PDB file of C-alpha atoms and ligand atoms in Angstrom:
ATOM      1  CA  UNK A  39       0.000   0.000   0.000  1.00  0.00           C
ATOM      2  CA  UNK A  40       0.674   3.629  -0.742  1.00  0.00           C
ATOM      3  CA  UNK A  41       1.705   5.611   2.366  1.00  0.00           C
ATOM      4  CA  UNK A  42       0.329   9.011   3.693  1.00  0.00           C
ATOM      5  CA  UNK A  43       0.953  11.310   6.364  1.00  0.00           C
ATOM      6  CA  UNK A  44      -2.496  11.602   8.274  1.00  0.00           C
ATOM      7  CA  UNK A  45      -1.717  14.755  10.859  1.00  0.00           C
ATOM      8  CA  UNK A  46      -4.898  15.032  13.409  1.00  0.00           C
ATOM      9  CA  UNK A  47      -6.338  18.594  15.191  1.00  0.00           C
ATOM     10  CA  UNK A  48      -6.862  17.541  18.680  1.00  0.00           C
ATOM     11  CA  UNK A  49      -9.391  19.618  19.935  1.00  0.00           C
ATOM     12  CA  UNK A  50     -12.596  19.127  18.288  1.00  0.00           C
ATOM     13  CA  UNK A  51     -11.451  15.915  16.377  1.00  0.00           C
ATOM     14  CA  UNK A  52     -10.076  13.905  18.924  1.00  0.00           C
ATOM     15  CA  UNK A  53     -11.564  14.743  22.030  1.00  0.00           C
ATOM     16  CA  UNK A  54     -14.686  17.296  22.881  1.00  0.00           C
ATOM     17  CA  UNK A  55     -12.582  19.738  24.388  1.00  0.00           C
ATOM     18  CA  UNK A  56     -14.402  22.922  23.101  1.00  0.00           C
ATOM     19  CA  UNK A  57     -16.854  22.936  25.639  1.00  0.00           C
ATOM     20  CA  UNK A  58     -14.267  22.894  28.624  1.00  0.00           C
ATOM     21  CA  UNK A  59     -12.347  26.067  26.882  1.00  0.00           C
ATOM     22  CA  UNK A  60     -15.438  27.855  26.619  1.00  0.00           C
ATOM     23  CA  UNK A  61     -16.503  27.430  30.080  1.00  0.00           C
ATOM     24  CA  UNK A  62     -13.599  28.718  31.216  1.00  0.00           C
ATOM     25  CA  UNK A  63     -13.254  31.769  28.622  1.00  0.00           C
ATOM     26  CA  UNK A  64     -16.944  32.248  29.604  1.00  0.00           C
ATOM     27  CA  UNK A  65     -16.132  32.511  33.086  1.00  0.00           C
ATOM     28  CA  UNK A  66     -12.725  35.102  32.469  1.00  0.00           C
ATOM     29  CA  UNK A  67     -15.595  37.099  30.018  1.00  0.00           C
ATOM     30  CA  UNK A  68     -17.529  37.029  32.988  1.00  0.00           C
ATOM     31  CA  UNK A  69     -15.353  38.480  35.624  1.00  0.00           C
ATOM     32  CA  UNK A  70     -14.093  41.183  32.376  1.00  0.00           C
ATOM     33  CA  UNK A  71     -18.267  42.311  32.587  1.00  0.00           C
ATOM     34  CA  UNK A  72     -17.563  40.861  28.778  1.00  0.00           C
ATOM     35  CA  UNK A  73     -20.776  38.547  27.453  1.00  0.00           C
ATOM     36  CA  UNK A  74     -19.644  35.498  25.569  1.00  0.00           C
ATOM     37  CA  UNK A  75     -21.693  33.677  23.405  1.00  0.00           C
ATOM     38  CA  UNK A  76     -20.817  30.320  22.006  1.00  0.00           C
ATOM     39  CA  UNK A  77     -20.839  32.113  18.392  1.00  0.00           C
ATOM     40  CA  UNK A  78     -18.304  33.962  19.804  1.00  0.00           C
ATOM     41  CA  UNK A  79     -16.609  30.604  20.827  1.00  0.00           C
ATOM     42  CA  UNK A  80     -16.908  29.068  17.322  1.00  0.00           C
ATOM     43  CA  UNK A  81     -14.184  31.644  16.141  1.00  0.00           C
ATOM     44  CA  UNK A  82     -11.452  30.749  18.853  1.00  0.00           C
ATOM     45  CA  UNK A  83     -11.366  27.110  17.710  1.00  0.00           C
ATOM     46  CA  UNK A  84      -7.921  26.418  16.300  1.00  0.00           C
ATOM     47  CA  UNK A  85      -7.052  29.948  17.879  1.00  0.00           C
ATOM     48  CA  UNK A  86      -3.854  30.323  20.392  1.00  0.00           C
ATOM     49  CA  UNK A  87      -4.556  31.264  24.175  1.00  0.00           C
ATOM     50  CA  UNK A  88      -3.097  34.672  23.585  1.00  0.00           C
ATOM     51  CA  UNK A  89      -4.880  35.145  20.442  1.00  0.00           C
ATOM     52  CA  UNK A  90      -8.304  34.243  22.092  1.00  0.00           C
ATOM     53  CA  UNK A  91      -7.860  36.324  24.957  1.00  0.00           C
ATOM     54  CA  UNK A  92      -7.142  39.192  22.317  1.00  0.00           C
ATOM     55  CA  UNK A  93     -10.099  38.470  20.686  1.00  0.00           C
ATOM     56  CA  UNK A  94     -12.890  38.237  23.491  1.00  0.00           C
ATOM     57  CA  UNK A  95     -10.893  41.785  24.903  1.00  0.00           C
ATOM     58  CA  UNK A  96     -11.766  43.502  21.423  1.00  0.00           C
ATOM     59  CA  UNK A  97     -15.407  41.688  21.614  1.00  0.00           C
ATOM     60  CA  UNK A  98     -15.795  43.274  25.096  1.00  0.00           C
ATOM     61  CA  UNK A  99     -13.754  46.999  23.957  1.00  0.00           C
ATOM     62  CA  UNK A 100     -11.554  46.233  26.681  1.00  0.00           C
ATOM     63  CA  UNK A 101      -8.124  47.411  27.444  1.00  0.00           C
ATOM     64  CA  UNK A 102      -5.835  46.014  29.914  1.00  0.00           C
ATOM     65  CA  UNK A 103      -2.373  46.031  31.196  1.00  0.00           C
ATOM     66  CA  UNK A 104       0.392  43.199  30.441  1.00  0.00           C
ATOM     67  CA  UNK A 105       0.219  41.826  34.033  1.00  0.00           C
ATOM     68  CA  UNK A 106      -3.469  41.228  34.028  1.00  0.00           C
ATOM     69  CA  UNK A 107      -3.590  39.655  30.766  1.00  0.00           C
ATOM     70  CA  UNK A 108      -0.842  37.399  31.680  1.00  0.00           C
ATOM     71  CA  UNK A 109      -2.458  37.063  34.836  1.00  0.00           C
ATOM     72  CA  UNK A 110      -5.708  35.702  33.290  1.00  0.00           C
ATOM     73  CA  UNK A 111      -4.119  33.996  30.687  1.00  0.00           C
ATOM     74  CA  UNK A 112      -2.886  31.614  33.855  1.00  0.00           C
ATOM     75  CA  UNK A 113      -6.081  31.458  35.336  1.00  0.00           C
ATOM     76  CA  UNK A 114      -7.916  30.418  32.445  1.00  0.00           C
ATOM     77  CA  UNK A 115      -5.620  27.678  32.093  1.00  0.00           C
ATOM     78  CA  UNK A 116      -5.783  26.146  35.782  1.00  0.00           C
ATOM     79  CA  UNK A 117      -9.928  26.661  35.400  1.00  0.00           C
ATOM     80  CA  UNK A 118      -9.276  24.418  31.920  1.00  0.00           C
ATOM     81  CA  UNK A 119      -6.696  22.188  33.392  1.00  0.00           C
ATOM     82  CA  UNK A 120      -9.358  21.565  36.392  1.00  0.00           C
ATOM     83  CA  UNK A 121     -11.776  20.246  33.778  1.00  0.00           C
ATOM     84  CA  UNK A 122      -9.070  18.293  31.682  1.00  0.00           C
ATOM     85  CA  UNK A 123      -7.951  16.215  34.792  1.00  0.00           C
ATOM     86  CA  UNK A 124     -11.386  14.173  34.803  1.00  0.00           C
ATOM     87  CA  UNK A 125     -11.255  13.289  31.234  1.00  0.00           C
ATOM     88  CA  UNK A 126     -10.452   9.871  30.552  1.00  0.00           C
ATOM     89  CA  UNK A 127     -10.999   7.418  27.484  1.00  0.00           C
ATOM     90  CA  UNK A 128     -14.599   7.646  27.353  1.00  0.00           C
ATOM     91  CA  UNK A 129     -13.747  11.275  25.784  1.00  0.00           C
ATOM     92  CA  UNK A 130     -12.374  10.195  22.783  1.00  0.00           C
ATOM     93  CA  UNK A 131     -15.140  11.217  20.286  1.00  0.00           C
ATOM     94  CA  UNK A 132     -17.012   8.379  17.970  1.00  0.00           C
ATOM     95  CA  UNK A 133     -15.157   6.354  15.828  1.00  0.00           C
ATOM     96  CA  UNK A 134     -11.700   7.592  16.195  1.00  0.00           C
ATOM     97  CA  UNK A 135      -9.888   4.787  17.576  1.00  0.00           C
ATOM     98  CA  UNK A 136     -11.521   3.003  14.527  1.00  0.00           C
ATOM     99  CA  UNK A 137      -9.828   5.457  11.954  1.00  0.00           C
ATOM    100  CA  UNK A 138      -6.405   5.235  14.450  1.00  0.00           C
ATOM    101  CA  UNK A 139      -6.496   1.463  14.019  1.00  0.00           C
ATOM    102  CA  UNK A 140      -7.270   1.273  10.306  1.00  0.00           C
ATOM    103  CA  UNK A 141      -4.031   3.622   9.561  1.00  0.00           C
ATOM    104  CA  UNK A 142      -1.836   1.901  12.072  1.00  0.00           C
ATOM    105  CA  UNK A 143      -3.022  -1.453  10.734  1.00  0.00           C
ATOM    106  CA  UNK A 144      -2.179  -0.399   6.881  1.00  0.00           C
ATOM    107  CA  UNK A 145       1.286   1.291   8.322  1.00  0.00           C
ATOM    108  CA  UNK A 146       0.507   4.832   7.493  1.00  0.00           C
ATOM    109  CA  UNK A 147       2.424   7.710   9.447  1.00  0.00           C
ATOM    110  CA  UNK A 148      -0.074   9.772  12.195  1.00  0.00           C
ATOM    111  CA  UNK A 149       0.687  12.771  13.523  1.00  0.00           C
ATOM    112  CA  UNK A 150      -0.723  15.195  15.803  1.00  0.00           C
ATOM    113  CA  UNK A 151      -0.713  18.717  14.630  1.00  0.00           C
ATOM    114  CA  UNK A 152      -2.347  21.026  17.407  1.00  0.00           C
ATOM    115  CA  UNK A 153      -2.508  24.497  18.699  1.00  0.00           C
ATOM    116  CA  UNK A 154      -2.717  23.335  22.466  1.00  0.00           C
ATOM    117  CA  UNK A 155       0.286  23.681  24.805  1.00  0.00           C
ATOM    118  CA  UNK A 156      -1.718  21.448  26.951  1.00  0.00           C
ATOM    119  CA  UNK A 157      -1.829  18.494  23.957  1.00  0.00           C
ATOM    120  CA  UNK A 158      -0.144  15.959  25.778  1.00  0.00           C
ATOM    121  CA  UNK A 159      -1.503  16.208  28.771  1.00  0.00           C
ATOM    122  CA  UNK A 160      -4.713  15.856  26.896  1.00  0.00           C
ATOM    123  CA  UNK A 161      -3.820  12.577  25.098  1.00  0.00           C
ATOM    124  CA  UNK A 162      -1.913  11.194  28.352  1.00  0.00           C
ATOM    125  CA  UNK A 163      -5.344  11.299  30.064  1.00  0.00           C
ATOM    126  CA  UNK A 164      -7.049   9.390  27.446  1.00  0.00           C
ATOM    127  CA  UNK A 165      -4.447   6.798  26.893  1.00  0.00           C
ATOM    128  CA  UNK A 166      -3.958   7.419  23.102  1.00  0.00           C
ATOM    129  CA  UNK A 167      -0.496   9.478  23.270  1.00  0.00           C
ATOM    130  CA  UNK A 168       1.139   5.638  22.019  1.00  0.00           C
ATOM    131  CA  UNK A 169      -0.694   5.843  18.604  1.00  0.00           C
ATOM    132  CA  UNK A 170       0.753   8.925  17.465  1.00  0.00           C
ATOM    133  CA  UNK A 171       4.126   8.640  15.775  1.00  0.00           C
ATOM    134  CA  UNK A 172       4.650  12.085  16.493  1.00  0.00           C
ATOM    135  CA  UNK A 173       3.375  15.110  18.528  1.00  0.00           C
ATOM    136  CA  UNK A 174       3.414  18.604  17.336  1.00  0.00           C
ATOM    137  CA  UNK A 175       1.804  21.271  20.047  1.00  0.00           C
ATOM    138  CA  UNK A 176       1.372  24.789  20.824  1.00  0.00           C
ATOM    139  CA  UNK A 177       4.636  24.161  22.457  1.00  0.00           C
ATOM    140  CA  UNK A 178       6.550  23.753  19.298  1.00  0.00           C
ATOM    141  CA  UNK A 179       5.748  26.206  16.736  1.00  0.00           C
ATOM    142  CA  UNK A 180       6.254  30.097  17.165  1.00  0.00           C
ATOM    143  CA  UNK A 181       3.394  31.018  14.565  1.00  0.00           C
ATOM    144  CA  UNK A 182      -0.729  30.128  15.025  1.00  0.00           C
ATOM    145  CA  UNK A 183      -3.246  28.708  12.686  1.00  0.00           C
ATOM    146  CA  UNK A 184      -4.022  30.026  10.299  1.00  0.00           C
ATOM    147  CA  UNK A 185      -0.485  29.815   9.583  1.00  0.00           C
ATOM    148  CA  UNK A 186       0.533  26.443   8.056  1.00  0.00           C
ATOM    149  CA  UNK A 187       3.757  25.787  10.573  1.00  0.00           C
ATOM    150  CA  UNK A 188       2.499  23.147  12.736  1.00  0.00           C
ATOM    151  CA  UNK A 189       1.448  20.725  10.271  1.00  0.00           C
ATOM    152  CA  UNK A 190       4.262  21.347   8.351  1.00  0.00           C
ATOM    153  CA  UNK A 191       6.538  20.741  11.344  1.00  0.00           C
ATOM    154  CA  UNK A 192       3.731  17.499  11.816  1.00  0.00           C
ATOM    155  CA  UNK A 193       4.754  16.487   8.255  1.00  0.00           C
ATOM    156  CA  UNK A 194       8.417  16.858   8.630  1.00  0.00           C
ATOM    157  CA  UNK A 195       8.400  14.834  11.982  1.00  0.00           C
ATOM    158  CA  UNK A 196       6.937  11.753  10.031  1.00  0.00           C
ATOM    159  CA  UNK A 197       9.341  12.632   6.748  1.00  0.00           C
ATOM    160  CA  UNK A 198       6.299  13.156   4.683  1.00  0.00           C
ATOM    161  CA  UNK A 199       5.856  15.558   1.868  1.00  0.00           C
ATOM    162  CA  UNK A 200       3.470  17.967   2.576  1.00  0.00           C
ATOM    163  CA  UNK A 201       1.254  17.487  -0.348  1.00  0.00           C
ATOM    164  CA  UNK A 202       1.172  13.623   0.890  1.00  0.00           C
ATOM    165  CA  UNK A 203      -0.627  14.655   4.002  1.00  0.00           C
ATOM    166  CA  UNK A 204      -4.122  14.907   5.250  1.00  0.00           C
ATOM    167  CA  UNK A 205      -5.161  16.924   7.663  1.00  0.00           C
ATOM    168  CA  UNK A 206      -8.162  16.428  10.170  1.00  0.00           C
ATOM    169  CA  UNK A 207      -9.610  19.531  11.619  1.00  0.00           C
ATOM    170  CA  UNK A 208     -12.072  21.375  13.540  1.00  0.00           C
ATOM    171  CA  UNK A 209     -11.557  25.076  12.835  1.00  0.00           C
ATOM    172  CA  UNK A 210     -11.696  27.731  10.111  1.00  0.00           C
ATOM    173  CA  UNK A 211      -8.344  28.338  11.077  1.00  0.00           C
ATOM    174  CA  UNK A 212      -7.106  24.417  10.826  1.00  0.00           C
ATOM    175  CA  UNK A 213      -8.582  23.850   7.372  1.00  0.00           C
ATOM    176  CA  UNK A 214      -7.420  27.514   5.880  1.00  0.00           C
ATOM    177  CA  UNK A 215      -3.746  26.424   7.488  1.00  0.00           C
ATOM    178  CA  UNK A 216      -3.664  22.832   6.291  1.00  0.00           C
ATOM    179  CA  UNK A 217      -5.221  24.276   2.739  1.00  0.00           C
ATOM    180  CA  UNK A 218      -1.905  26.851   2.881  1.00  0.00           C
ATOM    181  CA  UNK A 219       0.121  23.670   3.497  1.00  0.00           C
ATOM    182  CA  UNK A 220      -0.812  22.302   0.240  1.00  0.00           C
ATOM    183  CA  UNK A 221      -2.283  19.244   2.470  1.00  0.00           C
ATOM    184  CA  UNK A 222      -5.732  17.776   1.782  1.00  0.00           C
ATOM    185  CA  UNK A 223      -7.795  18.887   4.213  1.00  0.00           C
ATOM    186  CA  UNK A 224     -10.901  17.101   6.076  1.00  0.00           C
ATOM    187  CA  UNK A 225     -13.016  19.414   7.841  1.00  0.00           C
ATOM    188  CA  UNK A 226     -14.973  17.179  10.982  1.00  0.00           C
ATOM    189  CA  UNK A 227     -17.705  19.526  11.788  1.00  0.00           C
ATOM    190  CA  UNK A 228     -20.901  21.509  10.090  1.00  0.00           C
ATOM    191  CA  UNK A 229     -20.276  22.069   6.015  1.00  0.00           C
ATOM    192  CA  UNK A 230     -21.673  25.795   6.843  1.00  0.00           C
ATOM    193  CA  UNK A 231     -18.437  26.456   9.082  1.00  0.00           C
ATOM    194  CA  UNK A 232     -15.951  24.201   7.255  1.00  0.00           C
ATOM    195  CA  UNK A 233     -16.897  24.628   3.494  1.00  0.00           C
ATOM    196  CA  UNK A 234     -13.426  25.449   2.466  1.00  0.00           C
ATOM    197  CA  UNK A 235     -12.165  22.176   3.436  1.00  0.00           C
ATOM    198  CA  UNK A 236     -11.462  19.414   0.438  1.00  0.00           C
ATOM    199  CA  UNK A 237     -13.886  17.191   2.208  1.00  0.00           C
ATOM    200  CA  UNK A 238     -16.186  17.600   5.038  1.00  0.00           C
ATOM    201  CA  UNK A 239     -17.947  15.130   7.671  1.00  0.00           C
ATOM    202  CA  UNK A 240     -20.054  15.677  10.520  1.00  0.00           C
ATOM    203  CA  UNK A 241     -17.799  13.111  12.527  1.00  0.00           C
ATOM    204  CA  UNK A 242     -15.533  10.091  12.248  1.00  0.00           C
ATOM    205  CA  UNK A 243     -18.619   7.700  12.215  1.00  0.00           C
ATOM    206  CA  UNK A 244     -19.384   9.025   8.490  1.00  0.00           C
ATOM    207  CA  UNK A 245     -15.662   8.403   6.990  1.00  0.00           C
ATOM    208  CA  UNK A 246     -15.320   4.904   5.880  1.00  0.00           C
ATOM    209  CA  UNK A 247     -12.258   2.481   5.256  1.00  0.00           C
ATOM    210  CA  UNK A 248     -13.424   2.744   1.741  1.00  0.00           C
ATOM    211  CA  UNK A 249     -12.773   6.687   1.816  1.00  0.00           C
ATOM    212  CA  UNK A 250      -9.807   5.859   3.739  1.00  0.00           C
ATOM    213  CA  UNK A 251      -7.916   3.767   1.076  1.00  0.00           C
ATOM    214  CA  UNK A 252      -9.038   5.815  -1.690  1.00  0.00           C
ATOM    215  CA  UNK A 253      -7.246   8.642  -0.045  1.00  0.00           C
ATOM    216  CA  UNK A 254      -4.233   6.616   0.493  1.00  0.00           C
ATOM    217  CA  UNK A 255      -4.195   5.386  -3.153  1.00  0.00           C
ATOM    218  CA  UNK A 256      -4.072   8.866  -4.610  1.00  0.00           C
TER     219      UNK A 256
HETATM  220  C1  G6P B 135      -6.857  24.500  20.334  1.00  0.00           C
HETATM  221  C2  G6P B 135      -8.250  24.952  20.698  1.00  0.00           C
HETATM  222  C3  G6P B 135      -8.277  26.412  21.056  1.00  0.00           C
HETATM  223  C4  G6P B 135      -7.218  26.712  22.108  1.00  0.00           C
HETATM  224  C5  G6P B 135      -5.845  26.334  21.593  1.00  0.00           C
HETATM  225  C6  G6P B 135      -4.755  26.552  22.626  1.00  0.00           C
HETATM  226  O1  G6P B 135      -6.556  24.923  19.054  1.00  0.00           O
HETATM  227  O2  G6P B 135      -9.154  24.717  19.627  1.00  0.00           O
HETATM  228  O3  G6P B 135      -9.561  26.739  21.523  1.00  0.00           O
HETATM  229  O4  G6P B 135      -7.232  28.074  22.476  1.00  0.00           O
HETATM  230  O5  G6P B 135      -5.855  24.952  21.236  1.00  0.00           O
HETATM  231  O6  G6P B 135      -4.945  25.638  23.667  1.00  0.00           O
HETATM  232  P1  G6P B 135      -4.238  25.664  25.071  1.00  0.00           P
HETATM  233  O7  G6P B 135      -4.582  24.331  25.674  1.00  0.00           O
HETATM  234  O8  G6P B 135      -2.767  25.809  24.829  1.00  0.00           O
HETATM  235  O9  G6P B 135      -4.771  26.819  25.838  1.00  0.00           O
HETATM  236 MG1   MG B 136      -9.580  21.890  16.859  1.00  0.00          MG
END
């Protein structure tokens, strides 16, 4: 068989973990007097920590010093880390360790490609860190989606050319990065939100092996 580099988004493709950084963005908008809604939320998917705190600040025409926004930035990370520490395996959204096992099983290259500096605490507490041949995390690139540098860094780390790859994301940002990559990009979400991905599903229970190996094939 043909080999591919599949890089995976983390948040929102592996695990659920939207709702827990919106809770705890919701509750920093809170104590700002800013009102969040989950709209609002929709457009920090794939986004940085810094970048989303920007964001809901401008939302809420706030200004505030260095030391607070650093400040928060912490706080909104122990509030998410509090939620991450009960996650465990029963997480893991539908039908992914299906797709994991499938690539493994035909020998393709997986890597994760994700803006989170928390990533591998994330897959340590749902017991899937072993399946990824390599991790790529908020902790290793110096530019954000949109930009294309973590999966290209993902790509490099599992010596495959980035037009070889294909990318499985969550966020307007993901799919506009991996389409800058010159990867084929799978958008797992609503076709509203992710219609400039090459191919879009609602979730990993609609892609089949069939879809799978044709993509390998090409
Ligand atoms: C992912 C999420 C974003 C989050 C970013 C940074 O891309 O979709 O909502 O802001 O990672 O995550 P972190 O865990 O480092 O705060
Ligand atoms: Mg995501």
């Amino acid at each position: 068989m043909n080999k591919k580099g599949f890089i995976f988004d983390l948040d929102g493709v592996i695990v659920d973990t939207a709702k827990y950084h919106f809770l705890a963005w919701q509750q920093l908008a809170k104590g700002l007097g800013i009102n969040f809604t989950e709209e609002e939320n929709e457009q920090l998917k794939g986004v940085s920590r810094v970048r989303s705190l920007e964001k809901i600040l401008a939302w809420g025409n706030k200004t505030i010093s260095q030391e607070l926004f650093n400040d928060l930035m912490g706080k909104k990370n122990e509030e998410y880390l509090g939620y991450i520490a009960e996650m465990d395996e029963s997480e893991i959204l539908p039908d992914v360790p299906k797709v994991l096992k499938f690539l493994k099983e035909n020998k393709q290259p997986i890597s994760l490609g994700s803006a989170s500096k928390n990533a591998r605490t994330i897959l340590e507490r749902v017991h899937i860190m072993s399946d990824f041949d390599a991790i790529v995390d908020g902790n290793d690139v110096t530019k954000a989606k949109p930009d294309p540098e973590v999966f290209l860094i993902a790509a490099k780390e599992i010596n495959m050319k980035p037009e070889n790859c294909i990318v499985f994301e969550d966020s307007v940002a993901g799919v506009e990065a991996a389409n800058t990559a010159n990867m084929i990009s799978i958008g797992i979400g609503s076709k509203t939100i992710l219609g400039h991905a090459d191919y879009v599903f609602n979730d990993f229970t609609e892609i089949s092996e069939d879809f799978l190996k044709s993509l390998i094939e090409k």
